[in-house]
Coordinates of C-alpha atoms and ligand atoms in Angstrom, one line a residue:
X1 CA -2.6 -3.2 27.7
X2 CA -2.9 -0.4 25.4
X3 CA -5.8 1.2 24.3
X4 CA -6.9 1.0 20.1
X5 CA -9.8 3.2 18.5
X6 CA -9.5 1.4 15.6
X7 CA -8.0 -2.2 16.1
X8 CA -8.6 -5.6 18.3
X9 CA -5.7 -7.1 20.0
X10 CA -5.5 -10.0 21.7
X11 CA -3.0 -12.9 22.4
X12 CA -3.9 -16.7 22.3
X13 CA -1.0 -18.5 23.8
X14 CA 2.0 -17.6 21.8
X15 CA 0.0 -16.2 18.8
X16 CA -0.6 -11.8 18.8
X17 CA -4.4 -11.4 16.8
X18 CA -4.8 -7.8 15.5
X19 CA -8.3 -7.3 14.2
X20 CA -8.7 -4.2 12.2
X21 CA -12.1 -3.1 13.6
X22 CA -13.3 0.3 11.7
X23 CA -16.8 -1.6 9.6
X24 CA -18.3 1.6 8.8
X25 CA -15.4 2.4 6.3
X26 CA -14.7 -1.5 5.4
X27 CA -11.3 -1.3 7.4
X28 CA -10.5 1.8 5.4
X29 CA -6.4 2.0 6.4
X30 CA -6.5 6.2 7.6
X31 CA -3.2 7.2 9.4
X32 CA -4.7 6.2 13.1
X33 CA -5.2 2.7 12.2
X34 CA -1.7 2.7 10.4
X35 CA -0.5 4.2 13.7
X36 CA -2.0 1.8 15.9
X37 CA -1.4 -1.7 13.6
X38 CA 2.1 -0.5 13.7
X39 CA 2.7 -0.1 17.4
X40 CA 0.4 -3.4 18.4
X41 CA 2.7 -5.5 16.2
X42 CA 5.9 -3.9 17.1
X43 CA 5.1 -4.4 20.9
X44 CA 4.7 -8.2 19.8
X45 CA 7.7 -8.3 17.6
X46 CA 9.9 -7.8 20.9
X47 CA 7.9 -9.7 22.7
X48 CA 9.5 -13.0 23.4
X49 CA 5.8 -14.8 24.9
X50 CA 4.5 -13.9 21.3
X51 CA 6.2 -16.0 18.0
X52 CA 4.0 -15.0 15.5
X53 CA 0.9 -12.7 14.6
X54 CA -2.4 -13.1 12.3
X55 CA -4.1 -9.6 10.9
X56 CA -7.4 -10.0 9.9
X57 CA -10.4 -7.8 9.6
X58 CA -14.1 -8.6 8.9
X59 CA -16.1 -11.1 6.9
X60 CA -16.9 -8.2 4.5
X61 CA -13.3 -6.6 4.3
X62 CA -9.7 -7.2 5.3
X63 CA -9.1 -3.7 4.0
X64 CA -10.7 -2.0 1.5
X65 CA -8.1 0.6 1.1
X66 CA -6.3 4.1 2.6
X67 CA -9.1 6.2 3.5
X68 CA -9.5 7.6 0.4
X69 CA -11.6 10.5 2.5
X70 CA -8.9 11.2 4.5
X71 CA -6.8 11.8 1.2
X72 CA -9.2 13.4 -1.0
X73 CA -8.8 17.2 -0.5
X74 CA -4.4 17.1 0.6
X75 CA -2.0 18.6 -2.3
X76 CA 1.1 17.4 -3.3
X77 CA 3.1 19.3 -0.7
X78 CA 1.4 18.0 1.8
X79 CA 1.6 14.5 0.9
X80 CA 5.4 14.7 0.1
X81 CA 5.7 16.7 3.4
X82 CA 3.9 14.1 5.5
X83 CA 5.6 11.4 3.3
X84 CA 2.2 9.8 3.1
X85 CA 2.2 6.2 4.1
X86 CA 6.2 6.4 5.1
X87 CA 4.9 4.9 8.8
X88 CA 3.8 1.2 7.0
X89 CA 7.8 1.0 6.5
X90 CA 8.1 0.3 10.2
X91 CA 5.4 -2.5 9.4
X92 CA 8.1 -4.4 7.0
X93 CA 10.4 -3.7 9.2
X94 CA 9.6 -6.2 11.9
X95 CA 10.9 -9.7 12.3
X96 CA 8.3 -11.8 13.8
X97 CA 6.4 -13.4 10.9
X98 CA 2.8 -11.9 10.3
X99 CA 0.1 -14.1 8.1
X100 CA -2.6 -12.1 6.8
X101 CA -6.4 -13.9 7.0
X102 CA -8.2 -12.3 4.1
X103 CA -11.6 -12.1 3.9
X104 CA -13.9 -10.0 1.7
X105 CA -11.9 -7.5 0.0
X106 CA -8.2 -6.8 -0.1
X107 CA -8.6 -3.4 -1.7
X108 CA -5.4 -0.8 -2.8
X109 CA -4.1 -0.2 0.5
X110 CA -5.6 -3.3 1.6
X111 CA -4.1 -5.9 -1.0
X112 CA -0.9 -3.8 -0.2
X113 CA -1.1 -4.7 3.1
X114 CA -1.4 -8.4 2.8
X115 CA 1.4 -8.4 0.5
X116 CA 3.7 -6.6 3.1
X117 CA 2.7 -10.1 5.5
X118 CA 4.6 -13.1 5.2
X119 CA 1.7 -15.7 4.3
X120 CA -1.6 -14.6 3.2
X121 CA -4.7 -17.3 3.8
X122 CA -7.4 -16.3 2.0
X123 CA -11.1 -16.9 2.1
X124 CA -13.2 -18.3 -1.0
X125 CA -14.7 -14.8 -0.6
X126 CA -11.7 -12.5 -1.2
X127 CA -11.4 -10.6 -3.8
X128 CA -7.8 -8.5 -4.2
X129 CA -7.8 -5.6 -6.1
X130 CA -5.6 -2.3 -6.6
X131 CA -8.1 0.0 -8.2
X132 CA -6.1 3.5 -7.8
X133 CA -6.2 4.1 -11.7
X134 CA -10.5 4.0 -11.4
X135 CA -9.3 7.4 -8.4
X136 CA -6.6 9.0 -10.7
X137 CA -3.8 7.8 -8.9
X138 CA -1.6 5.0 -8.2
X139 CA -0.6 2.2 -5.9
X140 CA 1.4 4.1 -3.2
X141 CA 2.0 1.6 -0.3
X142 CA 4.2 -0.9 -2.2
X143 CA 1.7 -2.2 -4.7
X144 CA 3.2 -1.8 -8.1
X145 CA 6.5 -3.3 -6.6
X146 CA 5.1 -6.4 -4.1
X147 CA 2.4 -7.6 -6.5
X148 CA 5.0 -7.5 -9.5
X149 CA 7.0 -9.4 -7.6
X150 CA 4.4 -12.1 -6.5
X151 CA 2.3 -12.4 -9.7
X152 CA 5.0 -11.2 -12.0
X153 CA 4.4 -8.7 -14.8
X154 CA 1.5 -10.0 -16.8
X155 CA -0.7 -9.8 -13.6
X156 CA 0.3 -7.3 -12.1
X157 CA 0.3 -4.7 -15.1
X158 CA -3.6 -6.3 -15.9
X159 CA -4.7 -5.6 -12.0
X160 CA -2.7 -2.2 -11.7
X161 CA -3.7 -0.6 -15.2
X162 CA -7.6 -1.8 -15.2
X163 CA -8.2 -1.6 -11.6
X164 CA -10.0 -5.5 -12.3
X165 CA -10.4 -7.3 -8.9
X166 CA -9.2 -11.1 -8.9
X167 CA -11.5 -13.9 -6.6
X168 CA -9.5 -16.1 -4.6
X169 CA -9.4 -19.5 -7.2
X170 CA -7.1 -16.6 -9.1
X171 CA -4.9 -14.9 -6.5
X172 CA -3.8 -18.8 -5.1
X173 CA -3.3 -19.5 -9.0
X174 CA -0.8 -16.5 -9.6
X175 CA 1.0 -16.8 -6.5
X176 CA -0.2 -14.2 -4.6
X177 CA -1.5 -16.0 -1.5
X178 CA -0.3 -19.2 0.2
X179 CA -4.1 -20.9 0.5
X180 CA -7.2 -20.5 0.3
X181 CA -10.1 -22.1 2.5
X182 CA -13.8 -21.5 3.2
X183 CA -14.4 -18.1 4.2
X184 CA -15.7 -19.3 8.1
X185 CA -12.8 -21.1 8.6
X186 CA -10.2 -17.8 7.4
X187 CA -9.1 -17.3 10.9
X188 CA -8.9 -20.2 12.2
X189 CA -6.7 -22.0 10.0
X190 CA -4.6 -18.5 10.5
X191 CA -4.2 -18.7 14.1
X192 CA -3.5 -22.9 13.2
X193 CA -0.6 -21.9 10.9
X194 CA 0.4 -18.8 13.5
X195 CA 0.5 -21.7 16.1
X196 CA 2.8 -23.8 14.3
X197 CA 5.0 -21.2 13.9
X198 CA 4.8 -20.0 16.9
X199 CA 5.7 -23.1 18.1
X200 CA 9.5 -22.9 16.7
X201 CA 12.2 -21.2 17.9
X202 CA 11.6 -17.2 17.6
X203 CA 15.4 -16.4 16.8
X204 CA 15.4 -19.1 14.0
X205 CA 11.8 -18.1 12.8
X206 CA 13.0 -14.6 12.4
X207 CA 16.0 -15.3 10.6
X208 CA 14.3 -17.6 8.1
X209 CA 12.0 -14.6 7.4
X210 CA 14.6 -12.5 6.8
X211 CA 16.3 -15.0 4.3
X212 CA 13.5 -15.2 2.2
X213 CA 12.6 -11.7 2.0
X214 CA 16.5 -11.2 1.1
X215 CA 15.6 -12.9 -1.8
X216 CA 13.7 -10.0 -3.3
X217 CA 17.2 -7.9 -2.5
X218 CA 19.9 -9.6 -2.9
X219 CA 21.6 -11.5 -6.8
X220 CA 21.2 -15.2 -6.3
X221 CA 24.7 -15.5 -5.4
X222 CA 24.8 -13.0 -2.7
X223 CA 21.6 -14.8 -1.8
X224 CA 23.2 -17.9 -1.3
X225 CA 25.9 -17.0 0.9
X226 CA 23.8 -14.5 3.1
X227 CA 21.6 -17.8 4.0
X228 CA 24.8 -19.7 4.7
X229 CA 26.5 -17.0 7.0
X230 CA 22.8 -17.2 8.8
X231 CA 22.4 -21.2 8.8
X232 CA 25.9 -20.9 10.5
X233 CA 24.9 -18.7 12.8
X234 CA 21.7 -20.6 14.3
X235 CA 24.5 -22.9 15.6
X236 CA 25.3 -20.6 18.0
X237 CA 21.7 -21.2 19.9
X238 CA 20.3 -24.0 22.5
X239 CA 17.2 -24.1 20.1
X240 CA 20.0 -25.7 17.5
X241 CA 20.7 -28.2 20.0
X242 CA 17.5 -28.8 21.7
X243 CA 16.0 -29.6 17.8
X244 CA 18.2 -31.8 16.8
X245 CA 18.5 -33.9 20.0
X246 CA 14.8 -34.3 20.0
X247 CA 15.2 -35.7 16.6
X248 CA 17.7 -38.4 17.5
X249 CA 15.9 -39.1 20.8
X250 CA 12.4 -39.2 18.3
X251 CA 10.2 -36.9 20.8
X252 CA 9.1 -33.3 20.3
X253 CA 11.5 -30.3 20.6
X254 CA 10.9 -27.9 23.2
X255 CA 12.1 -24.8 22.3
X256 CA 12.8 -21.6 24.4
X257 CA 13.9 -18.9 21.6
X258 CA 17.4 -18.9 22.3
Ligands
CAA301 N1 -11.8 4.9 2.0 C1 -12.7 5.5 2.7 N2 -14.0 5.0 2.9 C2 -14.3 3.8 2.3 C3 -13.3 3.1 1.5 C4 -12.0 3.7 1.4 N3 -11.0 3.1 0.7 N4 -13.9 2.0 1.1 C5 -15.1 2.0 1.5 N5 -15.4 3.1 2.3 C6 -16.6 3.4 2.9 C7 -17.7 3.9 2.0 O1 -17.4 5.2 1.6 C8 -18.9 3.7 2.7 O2 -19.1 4.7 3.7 P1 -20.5 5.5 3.8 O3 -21.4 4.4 4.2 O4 -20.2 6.5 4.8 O5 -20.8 6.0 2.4 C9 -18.6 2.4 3.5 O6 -17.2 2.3 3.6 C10 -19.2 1.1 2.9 O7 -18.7 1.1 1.5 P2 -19.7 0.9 0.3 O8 -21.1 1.5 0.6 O9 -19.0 1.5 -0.9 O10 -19.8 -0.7 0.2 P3 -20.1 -1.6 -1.1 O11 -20.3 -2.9 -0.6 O12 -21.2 -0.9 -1.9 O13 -18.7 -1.5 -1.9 C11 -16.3 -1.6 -2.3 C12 -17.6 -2.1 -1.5 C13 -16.4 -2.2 -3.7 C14 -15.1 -2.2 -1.6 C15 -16.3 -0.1 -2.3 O14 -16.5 0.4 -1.0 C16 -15.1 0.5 -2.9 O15 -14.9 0.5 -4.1 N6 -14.2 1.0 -2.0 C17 -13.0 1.7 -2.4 C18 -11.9 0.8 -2.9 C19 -10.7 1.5 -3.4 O16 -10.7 2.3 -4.3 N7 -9.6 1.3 -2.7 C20 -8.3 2.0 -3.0 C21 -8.2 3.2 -2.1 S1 -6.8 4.2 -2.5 C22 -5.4 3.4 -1.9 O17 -5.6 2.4 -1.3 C23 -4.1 4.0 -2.2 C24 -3.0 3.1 -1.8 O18 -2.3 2.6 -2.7 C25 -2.5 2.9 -0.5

């Protein structure tokens, strides 16, 4: 297995965990652990043994941010030059869905990160936040575009312009995570939901993924069709066959991701 300085990764059965492990900066997101979260969940993403993967961090933090030391002194040429934050493209890119278990806080980067998973579970404890304004800057890793989208305008411009942090009760109330459960139990019911997913035929879990997320691309109409062409196309696997046998003959599916 590969080595991490700043992550945990294990498997459990068919589920990749990726802890991000840096407590002395409260899972501060610097360029290593960008580097790293991105090559432990692309490894998984082709894996065919793994169908689904939970990010988490600690009871204190999920993320509390980009490392806002490892920022502080750059210029503008050097942060167009390194296209700063360009690698967590390759994290959206994937196809395998990812749930985020949130505890603690969900800071800038952080928040941005759990909005670039497919299902956030929250803790009662988390608190989500994109405070850039309080540094003089901005949301730069998808914030003022994902959390518009999830929690529409209203929201988002109160969260982005005042830099306010919002508890858990009111992130699950604007739409910005899927759940929320007591804080000891965040992982847990992660890896539960990870399981179930898991559980279901990789190709077509992909594919649903990338339906739904076509949704923020594509007109309705386009939309439509696109999901069609794809619903089509899952007839074209044993797992089609194998799931709706198992119906008719009322036992369990057993799929095998292709
Ligand atoms: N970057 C670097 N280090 C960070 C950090 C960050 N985003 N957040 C926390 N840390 C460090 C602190 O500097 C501190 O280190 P030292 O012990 O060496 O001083 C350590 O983590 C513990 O933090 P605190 O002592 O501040 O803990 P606290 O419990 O008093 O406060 C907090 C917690 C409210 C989350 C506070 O740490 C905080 O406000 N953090 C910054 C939040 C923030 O502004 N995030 C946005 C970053 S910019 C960004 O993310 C851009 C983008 O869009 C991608």
């Amino acid at each position: 297995a590969q080595q991490f300085e700043n992550i945990l990764v294990e498997t459990r059965g068919r589920v990749g965990l990726v802890t991000l492990n840096r407590p002395q900066a409260l899972n501060a997101l610097n360029k290593a652990t960008m580097e790293e979260l991105v090559a432990a969940v692309t490894a998984m993403d082709s894996d065919p043994e793994v169908g689904a993967v939970v990010i988490t961090g600690s009871e204190k933090a999920f993320a509390a941010g980009a490392d806002i030391k490892e920022m502080a002194a750059k210029g503008y040429l050097e942060m167009y030059a390194e296209d700063w934050f360009r690698g967590w493209e390759n994290l959206t890119r994937l196809r395998i869905p990812i749930i985020a278990a949130v505890s603690g806080f969900a800071l800038g980067g952080g928040c941005e990160l759990a909005m670039m998973c497919d299902i956030i579970i929250a803790g009662d404890n988390a608190k989500f936040g994109q405070p850039e304004i309080n540094l003089g800057v901005i949301p730069g890793m998808g914030g003022s575009q994902r959390l518009t989208r999830a929690v529409g305008k209203a929201k988002a411009m109160d969260m982005v312009l005042t830099g306010r942090f919002i508890d858990a009760e009111e992130a699950e109330r604007s739409g910005l995570v899927s759940r929320v459960v007591p804080a000891a139990v965040v992982i847990d019911e992660a890896l539960k939901a990870a399981e179930l997913i898991a559980a279901k035929s990789k190709p077509a879990a992909m594919l649903a993924k990338e339906a739904v997320n076509a949704a923020f691309e594509m007109g309705l109409a386009q939309g439509v069709v696109f999901e069609r062409r794809v619903f089509h196309s899952l007839f074209a696997s044993e797992d089609q066959k194998e799931g709706m046998a198992a119906f008719t003959e009322k036992r369990p599916p057993e799929f095998k991701g292709r």
